[in-house]
């Protein structure tokens, strides 16, 4: 079926300037997750398998400082290029969810040095806004855990300024804050809980994990429930933080200790996986710490005794009860790719109406993929411009040729569900074919258009079509008797 859009110009402007995506999750609370840079692929795979649960992801892709000088404090930010993935962004957006990457500081007081210098502070704001716009993100997540308390007021002012600029560009700002249970602890942090809540910041993520963790050579719960409650009671009840802005950051990983003597343990596997614990201890029964409300296992593996505290589904749901009690915005998981996948079934049962996994959503496959053509007008209007994501200009065929073709190599075989063709403002083909091939040699015509009289946007829905190569053949006549132009060809599937 072909759907014509007669308001092409209006649609084009909407596509170019709108950046806030609709939540795909049907759950009554926000469920978000961080990607760790060291296992970004695992994190994204977990999201893709459970995208119906999530409304947002936060990949750890940025740092203060430069790649050559991570301690630099002039407002420079650097991208973790080994983790950053434009395809991840496309995948998440195609599912209607938000991509709000996280940025970390590298050294103690680095953010303080930046925000007390007006030039460095403005540089940081400009750099964040630029990367959000250029990478098509939906906002930014600030995680400056090494900030010093001496600049609390200035930090809140910086957050306010950054949030205002991001909002003016249709973007969001999230601040991740460390857990505190009293004013003494808060006075040691750069985060002013109440004033940050009263600022234009969109969400505050309160980290409630690693109570027992690295550096503590004694097995214990990662987040005792009484401590998590104390953190929320101090922030929400005592300090008056707006609960509608708070996402409770929970652990879904494990800490695993190895017993090295009769009285001493050593942390062996920080941020261990649920599968890793199950693999080492397949026959050990799960235990329940009824005080901390947290799961644990102990077993002998390869001649040594191991004990793991784990963010199982039961552990997570005990803390989700506090999300409900304090009426928070939702849950943030550190970190995707480590978890007990039963967490998602239980979240869906708790907050949703259906726990069945929907069929995979169509994904934009063509952006940035190798694109070729039978001809081009000049060295500027190249075939690659038809798959670069920019809808204002594209490929222009050689006007001297009566017919022309544009071809995309998806680099793998996909089930194809939709083709969108954004024709040039004056130059389109009144008849054309869409063909698909597995090898780029043998082609099958899957759609023929014989009366394309208005150009604009053509949307072609496909059923039961698979292939690696897709080719648009412009057969003529030319709409203005000159050439063929395709601003963008978008191929969707899974």
mmCIF file of N, CA, C and O in Angstrom, residues 145-195:
data_model
loop_
_atom_site.group_PDB
_atom_site.id
_atom_site.type_symbol
_atom_site.label_atom_id
_atom_site.label_comp_id
_atom_site.label_asym_id
_atom_site.label_seq_id
_atom_site.Cartn_x
_atom_site.Cartn_y
_atom_site.Cartn_z
ATOM 1 N N UNK A 145 30.249 12.609 39.983
ATOM 2 C CA UNK A 145 30.353 12.062 41.334
ATOM 3 C C UNK A 145 31.572 12.579 42.087
ATOM 4 O O UNK A 145 31.646 12.439 43.311
ATOM 5 N N UNK A 146 32.529 13.169 41.371
ATOM 6 C CA UNK A 146 33.756 13.657 42.023
ATOM 7 C C UNK A 146 33.716 15.151 42.286
ATOM 8 O O UNK A 146 34.740 15.764 42.597
ATOM 9 N N UNK A 147 32.527 15.767 42.140
ATOM 10 C CA UNK A 147 32.400 17.182 42.451
ATOM 11 C C UNK A 147 32.553 17.449 43.940
ATOM 12 O O UNK A 147 32.202 16.605 44.783
ATOM 13 N N UNK A 148 33.062 18.619 44.282
ATOM 14 C CA UNK A 148 33.295 18.998 45.681
ATOM 15 C C UNK A 148 32.194 19.920 46.182
ATOM 16 O O UNK A 148 31.614 20.711 45.430
ATOM 17 N N UNK A 149 31.924 19.837 47.477
ATOM 18 C CA UNK A 149 30.799 20.559 48.083
ATOM 19 C C UNK A 149 30.975 22.072 48.062
ATOM 20 O O UNK A 149 30.004 22.807 48.253
ATOM 21 N N UNK A 150 32.175 22.554 47.836
ATOM 22 C CA UNK A 150 32.445 23.992 47.931
ATOM 23 C C UNK A 150 31.662 24.820 46.916
ATOM 24 O O UNK A 150 31.461 26.019 47.115
ATOM 25 N N UNK A 151 31.209 24.202 45.841
ATOM 26 C CA UNK A 151 30.480 24.937 44.796
ATOM 27 C C UNK A 151 29.040 24.455 44.632
ATOM 28 O O UNK A 151 28.521 24.399 43.522
ATOM 29 N N UNK A 152 28.380 24.117 45.713
ATOM 30 C CA UNK A 152 26.988 23.664 45.621
ATOM 31 C C UNK A 152 26.113 24.659 44.869
ATOM 32 O O UNK A 152 25.386 24.318 43.938
ATOM 33 N N UNK A 153 26.150 25.912 45.303
ATOM 34 C CA UNK A 153 25.272 26.935 44.725
ATOM 35 C C UNK A 153 25.602 27.175 43.260
ATOM 36 O O UNK A 153 24.705 27.287 42.408
ATOM 37 N N UNK A 154 26.889 27.229 42.946
ATOM 38 C CA UNK A 154 27.309 27.462 41.566
ATOM 39 C C UNK A 154 26.920 26.278 40.688
ATOM 40 O O UNK A 154 26.518 26.443 39.533
ATOM 41 N N UNK A 155 27.017 25.052 41.248
ATOM 42 C CA UNK A 155 26.633 23.876 40.468
ATOM 43 C C UNK A 155 25.144 23.919 40.127
ATOM 44 O O UNK A 155 24.747 23.639 38.989
ATOM 45 N N UNK A 156 24.326 24.272 41.104
ATOM 46 C CA UNK A 156 22.884 24.370 40.829
ATOM 47 C C UNK A 156 22.604 25.428 39.780
ATOM 48 O O UNK A 156 21.749 25.249 38.904
ATOM 49 N N UNK A 157 23.325 26.545 39.836
ATOM 50 C CA UNK A 157 23.167 27.599 38.836
ATOM 51 C C UNK A 157 23.575 27.099 37.451
ATOM 52 O O UNK A 157 22.897 27.383 36.447
ATOM 53 N N UNK A 158 24.668 26.345 37.395
ATOM 54 C CA UNK A 158 25.107 25.755 36.122
ATOM 55 C C UNK A 158 24.040 24.812 35.562
ATOM 56 O O UNK A 158 23.714 24.863 34.368
ATOM 57 N N UNK A 159 23.492 23.959 36.420
ATOM 58 C CA UNK A 159 22.443 23.027 35.992
ATOM 59 C C UNK A 159 21.243 23.800 35.451
ATOM 60 O O UNK A 159 20.654 23.440 34.423
ATOM 61 N N UNK A 160 20.869 24.883 36.122
ATOM 62 C CA UNK A 160 19.750 25.716 35.687
ATOM 63 C C UNK A 160 20.011 26.301 34.302
ATOM 64 O O UNK A 160 19.147 26.248 33.408
ATOM 65 N N UNK A 161 21.203 26.853 34.106
ATOM 66 C CA UNK A 161 21.540 27.455 32.812
ATOM 67 C C UNK A 161 21.527 26.409 31.699
ATOM 68 O O UNK A 161 20.998 26.647 30.602
ATOM 69 N N UNK A 162 22.121 25.244 31.986
ATOM 70 C CA UNK A 162 22.180 24.186 30.971
ATOM 71 C C UNK A 162 20.785 23.673 30.649
ATOM 72 O O UNK A 162 20.437 23.478 29.472
ATOM 73 N N UNK A 163 19.962 23.470 31.672
ATOM 74 C CA UNK A 163 18.598 22.983 31.444
ATOM 75 C C UNK A 163 17.806 23.961 30.592
ATOM 76 O O UNK A 163 17.061 23.550 29.679
ATOM 77 N N UNK A 164 17.964 25.242 30.845
ATOM 78 C CA UNK A 164 17.214 26.244 30.078
ATOM 79 C C UNK A 164 17.607 26.224 28.604
ATOM 80 O O UNK A 164 16.745 26.335 27.715
ATOM 81 N N UNK A 165 18.894 26.073 28.323
ATOM 82 C CA UNK A 165 19.335 26.037 26.928
ATOM 83 C C UNK A 165 18.859 24.750 26.247
ATOM 84 O O UNK A 165 18.383 24.777 25.102
ATOM 85 N N UNK A 166 18.965 23.630 26.949
ATOM 86 C CA UNK A 166 18.493 22.372 26.367
ATOM 87 C C UNK A 166 16.995 22.414 26.111
ATOM 88 O O UNK A 166 16.522 21.976 25.057
ATOM 89 N N UNK A 167 16.239 22.961 27.067
ATOM 90 C CA UNK A 167 14.783 23.049 26.883
ATOM 91 C C UNK A 167 14.430 23.925 25.686
ATOM 92 O O UNK A 167 13.478 23.627 24.954
ATOM 93 N N UNK A 168 15.200 24.985 25.483
ATOM 94 C CA UNK A 168 14.940 25.871 24.347
ATOM 95 C C UNK A 168 15.141 25.146 23.016
ATOM 96 O O UNK A 168 14.594 25.556 21.990
ATOM 97 N N UNK A 169 15.914 24.042 23.059
ATOM 98 C CA UNK A 169 16.144 23.239 21.858
ATOM 99 C C UNK A 169 15.333 21.937 21.870
ATOM 100 O O UNK A 169 15.623 21.013 21.106
ATOM 101 N N UNK A 170 14.337 21.867 22.758
ATOM 102 C CA UNK A 170 13.481 20.688 22.818
ATOM 103 C C UNK A 170 14.137 19.472 23.429
ATOM 104 O O UNK A 170 13.731 18.338 23.161
ATOM 105 N N UNK A 171 15.151 19.680 24.289
ATOM 106 C CA UNK A 171 15.895 18.576 24.888
ATOM 107 C C UNK A 171 15.711 18.571 26.410
ATOM 108 O O UNK A 171 15.205 19.518 27.003
ATOM 109 N N UNK A 172 16.174 17.465 27.037
ATOM 110 C CA UNK A 172 15.988 17.271 28.469
ATOM 111 C C UNK A 172 17.323 17.245 29.195
ATOM 112 O O UNK A 172 18.370 17.006 28.587
ATOM 113 N N UNK A 173 17.265 17.474 30.526
ATOM 114 C CA UNK A 173 18.459 17.374 31.358
ATOM 115 C C UNK A 173 18.168 16.489 32.563
ATOM 116 O O UNK A 173 17.168 16.674 33.259
ATOM 117 N N UNK A 174 19.063 15.538 32.788
ATOM 118 C CA UNK A 174 18.991 14.626 33.928
ATOM 119 C C UNK A 174 20.262 14.815 34.748
ATOM 120 O O UNK A 174 21.352 14.989 34.197
ATOM 121 N N UNK A 175 20.141 14.795 36.075
ATOM 122 C CA UNK A 175 21.305 14.857 36.961
ATOM 123 C C UNK A 175 21.283 13.624 37.854
ATOM 124 O O UNK A 175 20.275 13.349 38.521
ATOM 125 N N UNK A 176 22.367 12.871 37.828
ATOM 126 C CA UNK A 176 22.510 11.701 38.694
ATOM 127 C C UNK A 176 23.230 12.130 39.965
ATOM 128 O O UNK A 176 24.300 12.755 39.894
ATOM 129 N N UNK A 177 22.634 11.811 41.117
ATOM 130 C CA UNK A 177 23.198 12.272 42.388
ATOM 131 C C UNK A 177 23.503 11.095 43.297
ATOM 132 O O UNK A 177 22.899 10.023 43.200
ATOM 133 N N UNK A 178 24.459 11.318 44.202
ATOM 134 C CA UNK A 178 24.875 10.279 45.131
ATOM 135 C C UNK A 178 23.884 10.179 46.292
ATOM 136 O O UNK A 178 23.200 11.141 46.621
ATOM 137 N N UNK A 179 23.807 9.023 46.933
ATOM 138 C CA UNK A 179 22.846 8.830 48.021
ATOM 139 C C UNK A 179 23.332 9.448 49.330
ATOM 140 O O UNK A 179 24.502 9.303 49.703
ATOM 141 N N UNK A 180 22.446 10.149 49.998
ATOM 142 C CA UNK A 180 22.744 10.693 51.330
ATOM 143 C C UNK A 180 21.539 10.440 52.220
ATOM 144 O O UNK A 180 20.397 10.392 51.752
ATOM 145 N N UNK A 181 21.804 10.292 53.533
ATOM 146 C CA UNK A 181 20.713 10.011 54.469
ATOM 147 C C UNK A 181 20.594 11.063 55.562
ATOM 148 O O UNK A 181 19.702 10.967 56.406
ATOM 149 N N UNK A 182 21.459 12.077 55.519
ATOM 150 C CA UNK A 182 21.367 13.148 56.519
ATOM 151 C C UNK A 182 22.094 14.377 55.996
ATOM 152 O O UNK A 182 22.798 14.331 54.971
ATOM 153 N N UNK A 183 21.954 15.484 56.724
ATOM 154 C CA UNK A 183 22.519 16.748 56.269
ATOM 155 C C UNK A 183 24.040 16.717 56.291
ATOM 156 O O UNK A 183 24.701 17.360 55.465
ATOM 157 N N UNK A 184 24.618 15.966 57.213
ATOM 158 C CA UNK A 184 26.085 15.865 57.267
ATOM 159 C C UNK A 184 26.628 15.267 55.982
ATOM 160 O O UNK A 184 27.605 15.772 55.406
ATOM 161 N N UNK A 185 25.994 14.199 55.517
ATOM 162 C CA UNK A 185 26.436 13.584 54.271
ATOM 163 C C UNK A 185 26.181 14.503 53.073
ATOM 164 O O UNK A 185 27.009 14.613 52.178
ATOM 165 N N UNK A 186 25.038 15.176 53.077
ATOM 166 C CA UNK A 186 24.731 16.065 51.953
ATOM 167 C C UNK A 186 25.729 17.213 51.881
ATOM 168 O O UNK A 186 26.101 17.662 50.785
ATOM 169 N N UNK A 187 26.171 17.700 53.030
ATOM 170 C CA UNK A 187 27.127 18.817 53.062
ATOM 171 C C UNK A 187 28.485 18.439 52.484
ATOM 172 O O UNK A 187 29.305 19.313 52.216
ATOM 173 N N UNK A 188 28.722 17.150 52.301
ATOM 174 C CA UNK A 188 29.987 16.698 51.726
ATOM 175 C C UNK A 188 29.906 16.543 50.205
ATOM 176 O O UNK A 188 30.913 16.218 49.573
ATOM 177 N N UNK A 189 28.723 16.766 49.646
ATOM 178 C CA UNK A 189 28.512 16.552 48.214
ATOM 179 C C UNK A 189 28.293 17.875 47.485
ATOM 180 O O UNK A 189 27.885 18.869 48.089
ATOM 181 N N UNK A 190 28.508 17.863 46.182
ATOM 182 C CA UNK A 190 28.250 19.046 45.361
ATOM 183 C C UNK A 190 26.758 19.215 45.090
ATOM 184 O O UNK A 190 26.305 20.274 44.682
ATOM 185 N N UNK A 191 25.980 18.164 45.364
ATOM 186 C CA UNK A 191 24.559 18.162 45.025
ATOM 187 C C UNK A 191 23.716 18.762 46.148
ATOM 188 O O UNK A 191 23.710 18.251 47.264
ATOM 189 N N UNK A 192 23.017 19.839 45.846
ATOM 190 C CA UNK A 192 22.030 20.429 46.747
ATOM 191 C C UNK A 192 20.677 19.844 46.352
ATOM 192 O O UNK A 192 20.033 20.294 45.402
ATOM 193 N N UNK A 193 20.253 18.812 47.078
ATOM 194 C CA UNK A 193 19.105 18.004 46.656
ATOM 195 C C UNK A 193 17.868 18.853 46.384
ATOM 196 O O UNK A 193 17.244 18.754 45.320
ATOM 197 N N UNK A 194 17.508 19.705 47.350
ATOM 198 C CA UNK A 194 16.265 20.462 47.215
ATOM 199 C C UNK A 194 16.337 21.473 46.085
ATOM 200 O O UNK A 194 15.422 21.573 45.254
ATOM 201 N N UNK A 195 17.422 22.244 46.039
ATOM 202 C CA UNK A 195 17.504 23.282 45.009
ATOM 203 C C UNK A 195 17.667 22.697 43.608
ATOM 204 O O UNK A 195 17.206 23.294 42.627
#
